[in-house]
Short mmCIF file of C-alpha atoms and ligand atoms in Angstrom, two decimals:
data_model
loop_
_atom_site.label_atom_id
_atom_site.label_comp_id
_atom_site.label_asym_id
_atom_site.label_seq_id
_atom_site.Cartn_x
_atom_site.Cartn_y
_atom_site.Cartn_z
CA UNK A 469 0.03 0.07 -0.02
CA UNK A 470 1.31 3.47 -0.88
CA UNK A 471 0.35 6.58 0.91
CA UNK A 472 0.33 9.71 -1.11
CA UNK A 473 0.52 13.02 0.65
CA UNK A 474 -0.45 15.56 -1.98
CA UNK A 475 0.31 19.15 -1.14
CA UNK A 476 0.59 18.35 2.56
CA UNK A 477 3.37 16.98 4.88
CA UNK A 478 1.20 15.33 7.52
CA UNK A 479 3.14 12.04 7.23
CA UNK A 480 3.29 10.99 10.85
CA UNK A 481 -0.40 11.50 11.74
CA UNK A 482 -1.61 10.18 8.28
CA UNK A 483 0.32 6.95 8.86
CA UNK A 484 -0.88 6.75 12.32
CA UNK A 485 -4.50 7.12 11.15
CA UNK A 486 -4.09 4.57 8.42
CA UNK A 487 -2.50 2.08 10.89
CA UNK A 488 -5.64 2.14 12.87
CA UNK A 489 -7.16 0.04 10.05
CA UNK A 490 -4.11 -1.59 8.49
CA UNK A 491 -1.60 -2.31 11.31
CA UNK A 492 1.81 -3.95 11.04
CA UNK A 493 2.37 -2.87 7.43
CA UNK A 494 5.16 -0.76 5.99
CA UNK A 495 4.07 1.87 3.71
CA UNK A 496 5.59 3.64 0.88
CA UNK A 497 5.26 7.40 0.73
CA UNK A 498 4.96 9.46 -2.35
CA UNK A 499 3.85 13.12 -2.98
CA UNK A 500 2.14 12.54 -6.34
CA UNK A 501 -0.20 9.73 -7.47
CA UNK A 502 0.92 9.79 -11.16
CA UNK A 503 3.38 6.83 -10.75
CA UNK A 504 1.19 4.54 -8.74
CA UNK A 505 -1.11 1.90 -10.23
CA UNK A 506 -1.53 -0.27 -7.14
CA UNK A 507 -3.32 0.13 -3.85
CA UNK A 508 -3.11 3.75 -2.61
CA UNK A 509 -4.44 5.88 0.07
CA UNK A 510 -4.22 9.65 -0.71
CA UNK A 511 -4.78 12.97 1.12
CA UNK A 512 -4.76 16.27 -0.63
CA UNK A 513 -5.08 19.86 0.48
CA UNK A 514 -5.70 22.68 -1.89
CA UNK A 515 -5.66 26.28 -0.88
CA UNK A 516 -8.02 28.65 -2.75
CA UNK A 517 -8.69 32.28 -2.09
CA UNK A 518 -11.71 31.74 0.26
CA UNK A 519 -11.60 28.11 1.14
CA UNK A 520 -9.25 25.26 1.82
CA UNK A 521 -10.31 21.95 0.20
CA UNK A 522 -9.54 18.69 1.94
CA UNK A 523 -9.66 15.46 -0.04
CA UNK A 524 -9.16 11.73 0.96
CA UNK A 525 -9.10 8.84 -1.36
CA UNK A 526 -8.54 5.05 -1.19
CA UNK A 527 -8.11 2.51 -3.85
CA UNK A 528 -7.59 -1.08 -2.90
CA UNK A 529 -8.03 -4.09 -5.16
CA UNK A 530 -9.74 -2.01 -7.65
CA UNK A 531 -12.26 -0.68 -5.18
CA UNK A 532 -12.44 3.05 -4.74
CA UNK A 533 -13.90 5.47 -2.29
CA UNK A 534 -13.33 9.15 -1.79
CA UNK A 535 -14.40 12.00 0.49
CA UNK A 536 -13.96 15.77 0.73
CA UNK A 537 -14.77 18.83 2.79
CA UNK A 538 -13.96 22.56 2.87
CA UNK A 539 -13.10 25.09 5.60
CA UNK A 540 -12.61 28.79 5.37
CA UNK A 541 -9.17 29.75 4.20
CA UNK A 542 -8.83 32.70 6.66
CA UNK A 543 -8.99 30.48 9.63
CA UNK A 544 -6.46 27.91 8.41
CA UNK A 545 -3.67 26.77 10.60
CA UNK A 546 -1.41 23.78 10.15
CA UNK A 547 -2.49 21.94 13.31
CA UNK A 548 -6.31 22.26 12.40
CA UNK A 549 -5.45 21.27 8.80
CA UNK A 550 -3.71 18.15 10.04
CA UNK A 551 -6.69 17.30 12.24
CA UNK A 552 -9.24 17.89 9.52
CA UNK A 553 -7.46 15.68 7.00
CA UNK A 554 -6.93 12.89 9.47
CA UNK A 555 -10.62 13.10 10.55
CA UNK A 556 -11.72 13.00 6.85
CA UNK A 557 -9.42 10.08 6.26
CA UNK A 558 -10.56 8.27 9.32
CA UNK A 559 -14.22 8.52 8.37
CA UNK A 560 -13.45 7.33 4.87
CA UNK A 561 -11.59 4.28 6.10
CA UNK A 562 -14.43 3.56 8.49
CA UNK A 563 -16.76 3.39 5.48
CA UNK A 564 -14.31 1.57 3.32
CA UNK A 565 -13.44 -1.18 5.71
CA UNK A 566 -16.89 -1.17 7.39
CA UNK A 567 -15.37 -0.86 10.88
CA UNK A 568 -14.92 1.73 13.54
CA UNK A 569 -11.85 1.56 15.69
CA UNK A 570 -12.81 1.71 19.31
CA UNK A 571 -10.22 4.44 20.16
CA UNK A 572 -11.49 6.45 17.26
CA UNK A 573 -9.00 8.89 15.96
CA UNK A 574 -6.93 8.94 19.09
CA UNK A 575 -3.54 7.66 17.99
CA UNK A 576 -1.47 8.80 21.06
CA UNK A 577 -0.13 6.39 23.51
CA UNK A 578 -1.52 8.17 26.54
CA UNK A 579 -5.34 8.55 26.48
CA UNK A 580 -5.48 9.17 30.20
CA UNK A 581 -2.85 11.81 30.00
CA UNK A 582 -5.18 13.54 27.55
CA UNK A 583 -7.92 13.41 30.15
CA UNK A 584 -5.56 14.77 32.86
CA UNK A 585 -4.69 17.67 30.61
CA UNK A 586 -8.40 18.38 29.88
CA UNK A 587 -9.11 18.31 33.65
CA UNK A 588 -6.19 20.74 34.21
CA UNK A 589 -7.72 23.00 31.60
CA UNK A 590 -10.85 23.15 33.57
CA UNK A 591 -13.10 20.71 31.64
CA UNK A 592 -15.73 18.69 33.64
CA UNK A 593 -16.68 15.01 33.06
CA UNK A 594 -19.41 15.78 30.65
CA UNK A 595 -17.10 17.96 28.45
CA UNK A 596 -14.36 15.35 28.56
CA UNK A 597 -16.70 12.56 27.52
CA UNK A 598 -18.18 14.67 24.79
CA UNK A 599 -14.64 15.64 23.39
CA UNK A 600 -13.64 11.93 23.42
CA UNK A 601 -16.79 10.60 21.76
CA UNK A 602 -17.67 13.56 19.53
CA UNK A 603 -14.36 14.96 18.37
CA UNK A 604 -12.25 11.90 18.40
CA UNK A 605 -14.93 9.23 17.81
CA UNK A 606 -13.77 7.15 20.79
CA UNK A 607 -16.46 4.47 21.64
CA UNK A 608 -18.51 5.02 24.89
CA UNK A 609 -16.80 1.85 26.32
CA UNK A 610 -13.21 3.10 25.91
CA UNK A 611 -14.15 6.63 27.03
CA UNK A 612 -15.56 5.04 30.17
CA UNK A 613 -12.47 2.85 31.01
CA UNK A 614 -10.19 5.92 30.27
CA UNK A 615 -12.26 8.13 32.54
CA UNK A 616 -12.33 5.46 35.37
CA UNK A 617 -8.60 5.12 35.09
CA UNK A 618 -8.11 8.89 35.23
CA UNK A 619 -10.21 9.13 38.42
CA UNK A 620 -8.32 6.37 40.11
CA UNK A 621 -4.95 7.88 39.36
CA UNK A 622 -5.89 11.49 39.90
CA UNK A 623 -5.33 11.56 43.77
CA UNK A 624 -1.98 9.81 43.11
CA UNK A 625 -0.55 12.36 40.71
CA UNK A 626 2.03 14.24 42.48
CA UNK A 627 2.35 18.01 42.85
CA UNK A 628 5.12 19.04 40.45
CA UNK A 629 8.39 19.21 42.37
CA UNK A 630 11.48 19.45 40.17
CA UNK A 631 13.61 17.97 42.88
CA UNK A 632 11.56 14.77 43.51
CA UNK A 633 12.69 12.01 41.10
CA UNK A 634 12.38 8.29 40.33
CA UNK A 635 15.12 5.91 39.27
CA UNK A 636 15.03 3.30 36.61
CA UNK A 637 17.55 0.52 36.45
CA UNK A 638 17.77 -1.68 33.51
CA UNK A 639 18.90 -5.46 33.55
CA UNK A 640 18.56 -6.04 29.78
CA UNK A 641 18.99 -9.77 29.88
CA UNK A 642 16.56 -12.78 29.61
CA UNK A 643 17.39 -16.46 29.65
CA UNK A 644 15.79 -16.91 26.20
CA UNK A 645 13.84 -14.61 23.87
CA UNK A 646 10.01 -14.80 23.66
CA UNK A 647 8.91 -14.70 20.04
CA UNK A 648 6.51 -11.66 20.62
CA UNK A 649 9.21 -9.64 22.42
CA UNK A 650 10.00 -6.22 21.17
CA UNK A 651 12.25 -5.12 24.02
CA UNK A 652 15.84 -4.59 23.87
CA UNK A 653 16.53 -7.80 25.83
CA UNK A 654 19.35 -10.11 25.15
CA UNK A 655 19.11 -13.82 25.63
CA UNK A 656 21.78 -15.22 27.93
CA UNK A 657 23.18 -17.38 25.17
CA UNK A 658 24.47 -14.49 23.17
CA UNK A 659 25.11 -11.90 25.94
CA UNK A 660 25.95 -14.10 29.00
CA UNK A 661 29.71 -13.15 28.78
CA UNK A 662 28.78 -9.49 29.03
CA UNK A 663 26.97 -9.66 32.27
CA UNK A 664 29.89 -9.10 34.66
CA UNK A 665 31.18 -6.16 32.81
CA UNK A 666 27.75 -4.81 32.24
CA UNK A 667 27.05 -4.93 36.00
CA UNK A 668 30.37 -3.18 36.83
CA UNK A 669 29.53 -0.44 34.49
CA UNK A 670 26.04 -0.25 35.73
CA UNK A 671 27.48 0.28 39.27
CA UNK A 672 29.64 3.09 37.95
CA UNK A 673 26.63 4.80 36.34
CA UNK A 674 24.71 4.49 39.69
CA UNK A 675 27.64 6.08 41.50
CA UNK A 676 27.56 8.99 38.89
CA UNK A 677 23.75 9.41 39.24
CA UNK A 678 24.09 9.22 43.05
CA UNK A 679 26.59 12.08 43.01
CA UNK A 680 24.22 14.20 40.88
CA UNK A 681 21.33 13.32 43.27
CA UNK A 682 23.37 14.40 46.27
CA UNK A 683 24.84 17.41 44.64
CA UNK A 684 21.50 18.84 43.82
CA UNK A 685 19.56 17.55 46.93
CA UNK A 686 17.16 15.44 44.90
CA UNK A 687 14.74 13.27 46.74
CA UNK A 688 14.11 9.65 45.50
CA UNK A 689 10.44 8.84 45.23
CA UNK A 690 10.29 5.43 43.52
CA UNK A 691 12.77 2.86 42.19
CA UNK A 692 12.04 0.55 39.35
CA UNK A 693 14.18 -2.45 38.21
CA UNK A 694 13.08 -3.52 34.72
CA UNK A 695 14.58 -5.18 31.65
CA UNK A 696 14.70 -7.71 30.21
CA UNK A 697 14.19 -9.80 33.29
CA UNK A 698 16.12 -8.54 36.37
CA UNK A 699 15.92 -11.97 37.96
CA UNK A 700 17.80 -13.54 35.05
CA UNK A 701 21.04 -12.58 36.76
CA UNK A 702 22.15 -14.58 39.81
CA UNK A 703 21.09 -13.82 43.37
CA UNK A 704 24.72 -12.55 44.15
CA UNK A 705 24.65 -10.25 41.12
CA UNK A 706 21.25 -9.06 42.01
CA UNK A 707 22.38 -8.33 45.54
CA UNK A 708 25.45 -6.47 44.34
CA UNK A 709 23.43 -4.11 42.18
CA UNK A 710 20.69 -3.57 44.75
CA UNK A 711 23.32 -2.91 47.49
CA UNK A 712 25.06 -0.34 45.18
CA UNK A 713 21.69 1.28 44.65
CA UNK A 714 21.25 1.60 48.41
CA UNK A 715 24.78 2.95 48.80
CA UNK A 716 24.43 5.60 46.04
CA UNK A 717 20.99 6.94 46.91
CA UNK A 718 19.09 7.80 50.10
CA UNK A 719 16.19 5.45 49.85
CA UNK A 720 14.74 6.30 53.20
CA UNK A 721 11.91 8.37 51.71
CA UNK A 722 11.16 6.01 48.80
CA UNK A 723 7.43 5.33 48.55
CA UNK A 724 7.80 2.33 46.27
CA UNK A 725 10.55 -0.01 45.19
CA UNK A 726 9.74 -2.29 42.31
CA UNK A 727 11.52 -5.19 40.85
CA UNK A 728 10.11 -6.77 37.70
CA UNK A 729 10.87 -10.33 38.55
CA UNK A 730 9.09 -11.26 35.38
CA UNK A 731 9.59 -14.79 34.09
CA UNK A 732 8.85 -17.51 36.64
CA UNK A 733 11.71 -19.74 35.21
CA UNK A 734 14.13 -17.21 36.64
CA UNK A 735 12.66 -16.77 40.08
CA UNK A 736 14.32 -18.62 42.97
CA UNK A 737 13.81 -18.38 46.72
CA UNK A 738 17.39 -17.03 47.02
CA UNK A 739 16.69 -14.16 44.60
CA UNK A 740 13.38 -13.30 46.21
CA UNK A 741 15.07 -13.30 49.58
CA UNK A 742 17.68 -10.81 48.25
CA UNK A 743 15.07 -8.59 46.68
CA UNK A 744 13.08 -8.51 49.92
CA UNK A 745 16.12 -7.94 52.11
CA UNK A 746 17.10 -5.07 49.89
CA UNK A 747 13.86 -3.32 50.47
CA UNK A 748 11.72 -3.97 47.34
CA UNK A 749 8.10 -3.28 48.00
CA UNK A 750 6.49 -4.47 44.83
CA UNK A 751 7.38 -7.23 42.46
CA UNK A 752 5.86 -8.65 39.18
CA UNK A 753 5.56 -12.39 38.40
CA UNK A 754 4.38 -12.43 34.85
CA UNK A 755 2.61 -15.47 33.42
CA UNK A 756 1.23 -13.85 30.23
CA UNK A 757 -0.93 -16.90 30.00
CA UNK A 758 -1.41 -20.15 32.12
CA UNK A 759 -1.97 -22.15 28.99
CA UNK A 760 1.26 -24.30 28.55
CA UNK A 761 0.51 -24.90 24.85
CA UNK A 762 0.28 -21.17 24.18
CA UNK A 763 3.48 -20.63 26.19
CA UNK A 764 5.21 -23.08 23.86
CA UNK A 765 3.82 -21.37 20.76
CA UNK A 766 5.04 -18.01 21.90
CA UNK A 767 8.47 -19.46 22.80
CA UNK A 768 8.26 -18.35 26.39
CA UNK A 769 10.16 -20.72 28.43
CA UNK A 770 8.62 -21.93 31.79
CA UNK A 771 5.27 -23.29 32.59
CA UNK A 772 2.05 -22.22 34.39
CA UNK A 773 3.08 -24.52 37.26
CA UNK A 774 6.30 -22.61 37.72
CA UNK A 775 4.35 -19.41 37.80
CA UNK A 776 2.07 -20.70 40.58
CA UNK A 777 5.07 -21.91 42.53
CA UNK A 778 6.87 -18.50 42.15
CA UNK A 779 3.80 -16.68 43.25
CA UNK A 780 3.44 -18.89 46.32
CA UNK A 781 7.09 -18.48 47.18
CA UNK A 782 6.83 -14.66 46.98
CA UNK A 783 3.83 -14.71 49.20
CA UNK A 784 5.65 -17.01 51.68
CA UNK A 785 8.57 -14.55 51.73
CA UNK A 786 6.16 -11.74 52.70
CA UNK A 787 5.67 -9.84 49.44
CA UNK A 788 2.41 -8.00 49.80
CA UNK A 789 2.22 -6.25 46.51
CA UNK A 790 2.58 -8.66 43.65
CA UNK A 791 1.57 -7.83 40.08
CA UNK A 792 0.95 -10.39 37.35
CA UNK A 793 0.99 -9.54 33.65
CA UNK A 794 -1.20 -11.22 31.04
CA UNK A 795 -1.47 -10.71 27.32
CA UNK A 796 -4.68 -10.73 25.32
CA UNK A 797 -4.51 -11.87 21.79
CA UNK A 798 -1.58 -14.33 21.88
CA UNK A 799 -1.39 -16.74 18.88
CA UNK A 800 -3.46 -19.84 19.29
CA UNK A 801 -5.03 -18.60 22.52
CA UNK A 802 -8.75 -18.83 22.54
CA UNK A 803 -11.29 -16.82 24.53
CA UNK A 804 -11.98 -19.86 26.77
CA UNK A 805 -8.27 -20.26 27.42
CA UNK A 806 -7.87 -16.55 28.28
CA UNK A 807 -10.82 -16.66 30.45
CA UNK A 808 -9.36 -19.75 32.31
CA UNK A 809 -6.06 -17.97 32.82
CA UNK A 810 -7.67 -14.79 34.09
CA UNK A 811 -10.07 -16.68 36.36
CA UNK A 812 -7.19 -18.62 37.84
CA UNK A 813 -5.01 -15.59 38.33
CA UNK A 814 -7.97 -13.78 40.00
CA UNK A 815 -8.35 -16.82 42.32
CA UNK A 816 -4.71 -16.41 43.41
CA UNK A 817 -5.65 -12.91 44.61
CA UNK A 818 -2.53 -10.96 43.46
CA UNK A 819 -2.46 -7.24 44.26
CA UNK A 820 -2.32 -6.14 40.71
CA UNK A 821 -3.01 -7.59 37.32
CA UNK A 822 -1.84 -5.94 34.10
CA UNK A 823 -3.56 -6.91 30.86
CA UNK A 824 -1.62 -6.10 27.79
CA UNK A 825 -2.69 -6.55 24.22
CA UNK A 826 -0.40 -8.32 21.76
CA UNK A 827 1.70 -5.89 19.85
CA UNK A 828 3.40 -6.66 16.67
CA UNK A 829 6.66 -4.82 16.53
CA UNK A 830 9.07 -5.23 13.65
CA UNK A 831 11.88 -6.43 16.00
CA UNK A 832 9.63 -9.30 17.29
CA UNK A 833 10.07 -12.64 15.78
CA UNK A 834 6.37 -13.12 15.50
CA UNK A 835 6.12 -10.09 13.29
CA UNK A 836 7.88 -12.11 10.49
CA UNK A 837 5.14 -14.59 10.37
CA UNK A 838 2.55 -11.87 9.59
CA UNK A 839 -0.62 -11.09 11.41
CA UNK A 840 -2.70 -13.57 9.39
CA UNK A 841 -1.32 -16.17 11.91
CA UNK A 842 -2.80 -14.29 14.84
CA UNK A 843 -6.49 -14.39 14.79
CA UNK A 844 -8.42 -14.58 18.08
CA UNK A 845 -10.98 -12.61 19.99
CA UNK A 846 -8.51 -10.22 21.58
CA UNK A 847 -11.32 -7.65 22.02
CA UNK A 848 -13.57 -10.08 23.76
CA UNK A 849 -10.74 -11.09 26.02
CA UNK A 850 -9.87 -7.44 26.91
CA UNK A 851 -13.66 -6.75 27.48
CA UNK A 852 -13.85 -9.80 29.75
CA UNK A 853 -10.82 -8.62 31.70
CA UNK A 854 -12.27 -5.21 32.28
CA UNK A 855 -15.60 -6.40 33.74
CA UNK A 856 -14.21 -9.33 35.72
CA UNK A 857 -11.34 -7.36 37.29
CA UNK A 858 -13.51 -4.43 38.24
CA UNK A 859 -16.11 -6.92 39.68
CA UNK A 860 -13.32 -8.44 41.83
CA UNK A 861 -12.17 -5.16 43.22
CA UNK A 862 -9.33 -4.30 40.87
CA UNK A 863 -9.32 -0.60 39.86
CA UNK A 864 -7.81 0.36 36.50
CA UNK A 865 -5.02 2.76 37.46
CA UNK A 866 -2.88 3.23 34.48
CA UNK A 867 -3.08 2.69 30.77
CA UNK A 868 -1.18 3.09 27.58
CA UNK A 869 -1.47 2.22 23.99
CA UNK A 870 1.12 1.06 21.50
CA UNK A 871 1.24 1.08 17.71
CA UNK A 872 0.47 -2.20 15.82
CA UNK A 873 -1.49 -3.55 18.76
CA UNK A 874 -4.00 -6.33 17.91
CA UNK A 875 -7.43 -4.82 17.45
CA UNK A 876 -6.03 -1.41 18.35
CA UNK A 877 -6.32 -2.47 21.91
CA UNK A 878 -4.81 -0.82 24.99
CA UNK A 879 -2.74 -2.06 27.97
CA UNK A 880 -4.34 -1.53 31.47
CA UNK A 881 -2.78 -1.89 34.77
CA UNK A 882 -5.44 -2.92 37.45
CA UNK A 883 -4.66 -3.03 41.24
CA UNK A 884 -6.37 -3.48 44.53
CA UNK A 885 -6.86 -0.09 46.28
CA UNK A 886 -3.52 1.25 47.41
CA UNK A 887 -1.53 -1.26 45.44
CA UNK A 888 -1.22 0.51 42.01
CA UNK A 889 2.28 1.23 40.95
CA UNK A 890 3.11 4.94 41.35
CA UNK A 891 6.15 4.48 38.98
CA UNK A 892 3.77 3.27 36.23
CA UNK A 893 1.64 6.31 36.71
CA UNK A 894 4.50 8.73 36.64
CA UNK A 895 6.01 7.28 33.55
CA UNK A 896 2.71 7.44 31.68
CA UNK A 897 1.61 10.86 32.94
CA UNK A 898 5.12 12.24 32.54
CA UNK A 899 4.83 14.27 35.70
CA UNK A 900 8.08 13.38 37.39
CA UNK A 901 11.67 13.22 36.36
CA UNK A 902 12.97 9.67 35.88
CA UNK A 903 16.70 9.04 35.98
CA UNK A 904 17.61 5.98 33.97
CA UNK A 905 20.53 3.80 34.43
CA UNK A 906 21.80 0.93 32.21
CA UNK A 907 21.50 0.15 28.59
CA UNK A 908 18.43 1.28 26.71
CA UNK A 909 17.35 3.35 29.79
CA UNK A 910 16.26 6.85 29.10
CA UNK A 911 16.39 9.72 31.49
CA UNK A 912 13.31 11.92 31.32
CA UNK A 913 13.72 15.37 32.70
CA UNK A 914 10.47 17.06 33.43
CA UNK A 915 10.26 20.74 34.04
CA UNK A 916 7.49 23.17 34.95
CA UNK A 917 4.79 23.37 32.36
CA UNK A 918 5.44 19.72 31.51
CA UNK A 919 8.42 20.60 29.23
CA UNK A 920 10.41 17.32 28.85
CA UNK A 921 14.01 16.67 27.64
CA UNK A 922 15.50 13.24 27.34
CA UNK A 923 18.94 11.79 27.76
CA UNK A 924 19.15 8.33 26.16
CA UNK A 925 21.54 5.63 27.03
CA UNK A 926 22.88 3.26 24.39
CA UNK A 927 20.65 0.37 23.29
CA UNK A 928 22.89 -2.60 23.51
CA UNK A 929 25.07 -3.91 26.35
CA UNK A 930 28.36 -4.16 24.32
CA UNK A 931 27.80 -0.52 23.11
CA UNK A 932 26.98 0.65 26.63
CA UNK A 933 30.24 -1.02 27.91
CA UNK A 934 32.40 0.21 25.00
CA UNK A 935 31.25 3.73 24.90
CA UNK A 936 30.58 4.18 28.65
CA UNK A 937 32.91 7.24 29.11
CA UNK A 938 31.31 8.98 26.09
CA UNK A 939 27.94 8.23 27.56
CA UNK A 940 28.77 9.62 31.02
CA UNK A 941 29.56 12.96 29.40
CA UNK A 942 25.93 13.20 28.43
CA UNK A 943 25.11 13.16 32.08
CA UNK A 944 26.09 16.78 32.11
CA UNK A 945 22.72 17.47 30.57
CA UNK A 946 21.18 16.19 33.85
CA UNK A 947 23.40 18.58 35.91
CA UNK A 948 22.50 21.47 33.54
CA UNK A 949 18.88 20.73 34.15
CA UNK A 950 19.17 20.97 37.91
CA UNK A 951 21.59 24.02 37.94
S1 SF4 B 1424 10.78 -12.18 29.25
FE1 SF4 B 1424 9.93 -10.25 28.55
S2 SF4 B 1424 11.77 -9.04 27.98
FE2 SF4 B 1424 12.41 -11.13 28.13
S3 SF4 B 1424 12.25 -12.03 26.04
FE3 SF4 B 1424 10.38 -12.48 27.17
S4 SF4 B 1424 9.03 -10.79 26.63
FE4 SF4 B 1424 11.04 -10.03 26.05
#
């Protein structure tokens, strides 16, 4: 499929709108239709003296549909022009494909952030709902879950304080790679040898960040160990990094300390004991599904039984805030199997359950097989999760969307009252500075009026190790920010 942007430059938003209907496809872009005989989607803007003409067109397998509208030329501005053309295209594609994406025209990854901004601007519930459903064509159902989520997280959003920050620490290794994975994680096979050096450099980076934190009198609010799978390293290695974290930062005022234990096949009593001893307050044990056949299909090592054992072990060691991640839409999973997984997880009574929707990223092995291999009732699964989890006392407290997600679905974190992850809220609402350490970690510096600047670490462990000194020079940007 070719996308033709005729007399306009709205490439990013046009592509995002088209992907609501045709996900996981790479498009070719042209500015003129003359050389294209195949399937095309075209948008065109024409400025005349009094009016601006907007035009959208699709031709696929010989079938053609078009739509147009006008607006007064005197009031034209680029932002409005972009919105009008995307809206026109969206409605055209709804007719052409005889479907209506549930999130309507909203292509951003943070629908709840959008609500928070509307509330900050003085809008009330009725106005927010009207804007979602009327202007962006979001379904009543999605508007409702976004509103609920905003209301749960609203009291947890911090007052802006430039000197209160969170810390993210990346352990980018996994014992093996799951086929749907799009993270920068490195299987132990290929990266095993790098782990000792990586951890040494990570310790050095924590020392440097610790100096910055002390120098500018920053307060640490939350800590998050993510990856990869932090528990894929040994108990000793985990202890070393967590001790270094405690040495470098004053953790006495930390409100939440997360470790994404992740895969059950990496969790041992010894590692959980270290995590507990070092002060973690919240961990994740992530099954994704309790169907062993589906686990095999998605190449995720470990079994449902190991998940149940890891969960029981964590409870035995006294963890009172455990989150479990699930994925709706996994290949070969059925509604009945998803329902069975969710029902069994609810019966375990974890403190949080996060329901993701399968995302097809180009970097994931699954992407290569094409989305035709992945057909299942993901929407029905996600709908079931919303109603069951709310009925069992889990509140939706954070939400985000990704591109190329099956059925255009969202990811939602649910938790029992008081058990939602503050870090997850902060990262999505972008209201607090996050200092990132380790490879692929990004530091997000949040200033007044929500202006954000980023300092990115290198993506791969070997690059992080090899170019460490160069990378640390970039930390001056953090110093400059707090000057
Ligand atoms: S455990 Fe998570 S990060 Fe690791 S390979 Fe699987 S999906 Fe990717």
